Amino acid sequence: GLICIAGFEKNEFADLLLKNNIKKADEKLKKWINIFKDDMFMEIIRAYHVYGKENYREYESSRYREEILMEAARRNGIGIVASNNVSHLSAKDFYSYKMLLQISAMSSKETKPLSETSLTCEYYLKSPKEMDALFSDTSEAIINTEVISNRCDLIDLNRIKTASESNRKTGGNKSFYDKKLSKICHDKAAELYK
């Protein structure tokens, strides 16, 4: 079945809660809970914060958002899940990612692209051990994330990577990824919703 995870950053409930409109936020959340029942969760995103003094407000804002979302989840009887922004595969890829952003924004090393205002080297794919450390104070989030992960039928991305490398060597185009992933999604959906 479907699992619904209310996003941490783009979340209508959080927006209402931040405006101190708890009643309306809970009403909206309850509509979603009525649809998804035990498959409704609230996402909490954390990163090792390397903010420094100039970004202290951003850190405080993130912690406040987390607190009100966790409180709303408890109040409405839904679970929370541990999450992390991922924009690059490993911490060492940050500089390359940053340069690609600057190229796409047509900026130089000295100017910062708009998307870099909250960019941090911490937006890489964390290991389970790193996620456990980030969420050591709230084991519920880690447990729920594992429960959801175990319920998902994940595709073999190595199969796609191998096929795409072969395609690239023979002069294939970028849409190969889209076609391959689209086919896998359609096949899985057809299998699931027979």
mmCIF file of C-alpha atoms in Angstrom:
data_model
loop_
_atom_site.group_PDB
_atom_site.id
_atom_site.type_symbol
_atom_site.label_atom_id
_atom_site.label_comp_id
_atom_site.label_asym_id
_atom_site.label_seq_id
_atom_site.Cartn_x
_atom_site.Cartn_y
_atom_site.Cartn_z
ATOM 1 C CA GLY A 1 0.000 0.000 0.000
ATOM 2 C CA LEU A 2 0.872 3.650 -0.027
ATOM 3 C CA ILE A 3 2.848 5.361 2.704
ATOM 4 C CA CYS A 4 2.426 9.100 3.241
ATOM 5 C CA ILE A 5 5.249 11.127 4.745
ATOM 6 C CA ALA A 6 4.511 14.799 5.370
ATOM 7 C CA GLY A 7 7.659 16.642 4.315
ATOM 8 C CA PHE A 8 9.737 18.601 6.778
ATOM 9 C CA GLU A 9 10.501 21.618 4.605
ATOM 10 C CA LYS A 10 7.523 21.807 2.260
ATOM 11 C CA ASN A 11 4.708 21.039 4.657
ATOM 12 C CA GLU A 12 1.346 22.770 4.860
ATOM 13 C CA PHE A 13 0.912 21.607 8.459
ATOM 14 C CA ALA A 14 4.196 23.191 9.536
ATOM 15 C CA ASP A 15 3.340 26.409 7.737
ATOM 16 C CA LEU A 16 0.077 26.629 9.672
ATOM 17 C CA LEU A 17 1.781 25.690 12.946
ATOM 18 C CA LEU A 18 4.454 28.339 12.404
ATOM 19 C CA LYS A 19 1.602 30.848 12.104
ATOM 20 C CA ASN A 20 0.259 29.471 15.411
ATOM 21 C CA ASN A 21 -2.853 28.092 13.714
ATOM 22 C CA ILE A 22 -2.812 24.739 15.543
ATOM 23 C CA LYS A 23 -6.516 23.971 15.118
ATOM 24 C CA LYS A 24 -6.471 24.334 11.319
ATOM 25 C CA ALA A 25 -3.183 22.398 11.047
ATOM 26 C CA ASP A 26 -4.605 19.519 13.093
ATOM 27 C CA GLU A 27 -7.809 19.504 11.003
ATOM 28 C CA LYS A 28 -5.792 19.193 7.795
ATOM 29 C CA LEU A 29 -3.535 16.555 9.291
ATOM 30 C CA LYS A 30 -6.536 14.512 10.486
ATOM 31 C CA LYS A 31 -7.925 14.438 6.928
ATOM 32 C CA TRP A 32 -4.663 12.853 5.772
ATOM 33 C CA ILE A 33 -4.632 10.463 8.740
ATOM 34 C CA ASN A 34 -8.183 9.340 7.848
ATOM 35 C CA ILE A 35 -6.927 8.406 4.382
ATOM 36 C CA PHE A 36 -3.574 6.799 5.266
ATOM 37 C CA LYS A 37 -4.309 5.628 8.831
ATOM 38 C CA ASP A 38 -1.177 3.892 10.229
ATOM 39 C CA ASP A 39 0.709 4.699 7.009
ATOM 40 C CA MET A 40 0.889 8.432 7.796
ATOM 41 C CA PHE A 41 4.191 9.807 9.129
ATOM 42 C CA MET A 42 5.868 13.145 9.785
ATOM 43 C CA GLU A 43 9.388 13.690 8.418
ATOM 44 C CA ILE A 44 12.146 15.155 10.583
ATOM 45 C CA ILE A 45 15.334 16.249 8.791
ATOM 46 C CA ARG A 46 18.624 16.654 10.577
ATOM 47 C CA ALA A 47 22.203 17.276 9.519
ATOM 48 C CA TYR A 48 25.375 17.765 11.502
ATOM 49 C CA HIS A 49 25.115 21.514 11.719
ATOM 50 C CA VAL A 50 28.176 23.429 10.675
ATOM 51 C CA TYR A 51 26.319 26.721 10.744
ATOM 52 C CA GLY A 52 28.600 28.985 12.717
ATOM 53 C CA LYS A 53 27.509 32.354 14.079
ATOM 54 C CA GLU A 54 26.305 33.751 10.756
ATOM 55 C CA ASN A 55 23.749 30.932 10.327
ATOM 56 C CA TYR A 56 22.616 30.524 13.927
ATOM 57 C CA ARG A 57 19.123 31.777 13.057
ATOM 58 C CA GLU A 58 18.780 29.076 10.399
ATOM 59 C CA TYR A 59 19.742 26.416 12.941
ATOM 60 C CA GLU A 60 17.264 27.766 15.508
ATOM 61 C CA SER A 61 14.533 27.937 12.866
ATOM 62 C CA SER A 62 15.150 24.323 11.881
ATOM 63 C CA ARG A 63 15.055 23.132 15.507
ATOM 64 C CA TYR A 64 11.840 25.091 16.157
ATOM 65 C CA ARG A 65 10.193 23.579 13.052
ATOM 66 C CA GLU A 66 11.249 20.128 14.248
ATOM 67 C CA GLU A 67 9.767 20.718 17.709
ATOM 68 C CA ILE A 68 6.363 21.860 16.452
ATOM 69 C CA LEU A 69 6.144 19.000 13.930
ATOM 70 C CA MET A 70 7.071 16.394 16.537
ATOM 71 C CA GLU A 71 4.506 17.873 18.924
ATOM 72 C CA ALA A 72 1.824 17.777 16.203
ATOM 73 C CA ALA A 73 2.714 14.163 15.373
ATOM 74 C CA ARG A 74 2.395 13.161 19.043
ATOM 75 C CA ARG A 75 -0.833 15.105 19.463
ATOM 76 C CA ASN A 76 -2.372 13.365 16.432
ATOM 77 C CA GLY A 77 -0.955 9.893 17.059
ATOM 78 C CA ILE A 78 1.278 9.562 14.004
ATOM 79 C CA GLY A 79 4.880 8.421 13.840
ATOM 80 C CA ILE A 80 7.920 10.460 12.903
ATOM 81 C CA VAL A 81 10.631 9.347 10.494
ATOM 82 C CA ALA A 82 14.312 10.199 10.361
ATOM 83 C CA SER A 83 15.462 11.902 7.188
ATOM 84 C CA ASN A 84 18.350 13.877 5.780
ATOM 85 C CA ASN A 85 18.660 16.187 2.791
ATOM 86 C CA VAL A 86 20.762 14.504 0.133
ATOM 87 C CA SER A 87 22.227 16.473 -2.739
ATOM 88 C CA HIS A 88 25.472 14.542 -3.201
ATOM 89 C CA LEU A 89 26.504 10.954 -2.572
ATOM 90 C CA SER A 90 29.369 11.434 -0.121
ATOM 91 C CA ALA A 91 30.849 14.299 1.892
ATOM 92 C CA LYS A 92 33.854 14.434 -0.426
ATOM 93 C CA ASP A 93 31.542 15.223 -3.379
ATOM 94 C CA PHE A 94 30.485 18.554 -1.888
ATOM 95 C CA TYR A 95 33.025 20.722 -3.719
ATOM 96 C CA SER A 96 32.077 19.186 -7.089
ATOM 97 C CA TYR A 97 28.405 19.655 -6.327
ATOM 98 C CA LYS A 98 29.009 23.266 -5.319
ATOM 99 C CA MET A 99 30.895 23.950 -8.567
ATOM 100 C CA LEU A 100 28.066 22.424 -10.603
ATOM 101 C CA LEU A 101 25.608 24.725 -8.838
ATOM 102 C CA GLN A 102 27.779 27.711 -9.662
ATOM 103 C CA ILE A 103 28.013 26.648 -13.294
ATOM 104 C CA SER A 104 24.256 26.194 -13.523
ATOM 105 C CA ALA A 105 23.736 29.618 -11.922
ATOM 106 C CA MET A 106 26.369 31.144 -14.216
ATOM 107 C CA SER A 107 28.334 32.462 -11.253
ATOM 108 C CA SER A 108 32.022 32.606 -10.435
ATOM 109 C CA LYS A 109 33.941 31.233 -7.457
ATOM 110 C CA GLU A 110 33.539 34.602 -5.738
ATOM 111 C CA THR A 111 29.755 34.870 -6.095
ATOM 112 C CA LYS A 112 27.313 32.536 -4.432
ATOM 113 C CA PRO A 113 24.393 31.036 -6.340
ATOM 114 C CA LEU A 114 21.009 31.595 -4.731
ATOM 115 C CA SER A 115 20.592 27.913 -3.925
ATOM 116 C CA GLU A 116 23.767 27.982 -1.843
ATOM 117 C CA THR A 117 22.370 30.189 0.882
ATOM 118 C CA SER A 118 21.542 27.162 3.033
ATOM 119 C CA LEU A 119 23.909 24.728 1.351
ATOM 120 C CA THR A 120 26.054 22.609 3.603
ATOM 121 C CA CYS A 121 28.564 19.829 3.031
ATOM 122 C CA GLU A 122 26.326 17.719 5.272
ATOM 123 C CA TYR A 123 23.757 17.046 2.526
ATOM 124 C CA TYR A 124 25.227 13.666 1.597
ATOM 125 C CA LEU A 125 23.811 10.168 1.929
ATOM 126 C CA LYS A 126 24.431 9.181 5.550
ATOM 127 C CA SER A 127 25.193 5.657 6.701
ATOM 128 C CA PRO A 128 22.818 3.966 9.184
ATOM 129 C CA LYS A 129 25.416 4.568 11.912
ATOM 130 C CA GLU A 130 25.535 8.315 11.122
ATOM 131 C CA MET A 131 21.724 8.527 11.084
ATOM 132 C CA ASP A 132 21.588 6.728 14.444
ATOM 133 C CA ALA A 133 23.979 9.354 15.849
ATOM 134 C CA LEU A 134 21.929 12.242 14.406
ATOM 135 C CA PHE A 135 18.708 10.902 15.921
ATOM 136 C CA SER A 136 20.137 9.406 19.123
ATOM 137 C CA ASP A 137 17.606 11.346 21.204
ATOM 138 C CA THR A 138 14.582 10.046 19.290
ATOM 139 C CA SER A 139 14.839 6.336 18.539
ATOM 140 C CA GLU A 140 11.202 6.339 17.346
ATOM 141 C CA ALA A 141 12.263 8.176 14.179
ATOM 142 C CA ILE A 142 14.941 5.587 13.365
ATOM 143 C CA ILE A 143 12.643 2.637 14.152
ATOM 144 C CA ASN A 144 9.835 4.025 11.954
ATOM 145 C CA THR A 145 12.288 4.677 9.123
ATOM 146 C CA GLU A 146 13.477 1.066 9.297
ATOM 147 C CA VAL A 147 9.873 -0.200 9.372
ATOM 148 C CA ILE A 148 9.054 1.801 6.239
ATOM 149 C CA SER A 149 12.264 0.697 4.528
ATOM 150 C CA ASN A 150 11.462 -2.957 5.200
ATOM 151 C CA ARG A 151 8.009 -2.512 3.655
ATOM 152 C CA CYS A 152 9.407 -1.102 0.421
ATOM 153 C CA ASP A 153 10.336 -3.244 -2.561
ATOM 154 C CA LEU A 154 13.438 -1.432 -3.731
ATOM 155 C CA ILE A 155 14.823 -1.718 -7.237
ATOM 156 C CA ASP A 156 18.370 -2.815 -7.975
ATOM 157 C CA LEU A 157 20.071 0.467 -8.900
ATOM 158 C CA ASN A 158 23.291 -1.371 -9.790
ATOM 159 C CA ARG A 159 21.405 -3.046 -12.635
ATOM 160 C CA ILE A 160 20.390 0.363 -13.983
ATOM 161 C CA LYS A 161 23.902 1.792 -13.564
ATOM 162 C CA THR A 162 25.493 -1.130 -15.430
ATOM 163 C CA ALA A 163 22.957 -0.875 -18.242
ATOM 164 C CA SER A 164 23.379 2.906 -18.468
ATOM 165 C CA GLU A 165 27.175 2.645 -18.669
ATOM 166 C CA SER A 166 26.799 0.163 -21.498
ATOM 167 C CA ASN A 167 24.349 2.504 -23.218
ATOM 168 C CA ARG A 168 26.708 5.484 -22.858
ATOM 169 C CA LYS A 169 29.582 3.543 -24.410
ATOM 170 C CA THR A 170 27.439 2.719 -27.428
ATOM 171 C CA GLY A 171 26.363 6.340 -27.946
ATOM 172 C CA GLY A 172 23.047 6.237 -26.095
ATOM 173 C CA ASN A 173 21.358 9.368 -24.785
ATOM 174 C CA LYS A 174 20.467 10.722 -21.351
ATOM 175 C CA SER A 175 16.824 9.697 -21.608
ATOM 176 C CA PHE A 176 17.898 6.088 -21.044
ATOM 177 C CA TYR A 177 17.691 6.639 -17.276
ATOM 178 C CA ASP A 178 14.202 8.062 -17.569
ATOM 179 C CA LYS A 179 12.984 5.221 -19.793
ATOM 180 C CA LYS A 180 14.503 2.504 -17.619
ATOM 181 C CA LEU A 181 13.221 3.941 -14.327
ATOM 182 C CA SER A 182 9.814 4.630 -15.866
ATOM 183 C CA LYS A 183 9.521 1.019 -17.054
ATOM 184 C CA ILE A 184 10.501 -0.331 -13.638
ATOM 185 C CA CYS A 185 7.945 1.950 -11.921
ATOM 186 C CA HIS A 186 5.160 0.976 -14.321
ATOM 187 C CA ASP A 187 5.956 -2.743 -13.970
ATOM 188 C CA LYS A 188 6.016 -2.523 -10.151
ATOM 189 C CA ALA A 189 2.757 -0.506 -10.077
ATOM 190 C CA ALA A 190 1.029 -2.974 -12.412
ATOM 191 C CA GLU A 191 2.204 -5.847 -10.197
ATOM 192 C CA LEU A 192 1.104 -4.100 -7.003
ATOM 193 C CA TYR A 193 -2.325 -2.896 -8.205
ATOM 194 C CA LYS A 194 -3.536 -5.958 -10.192
#
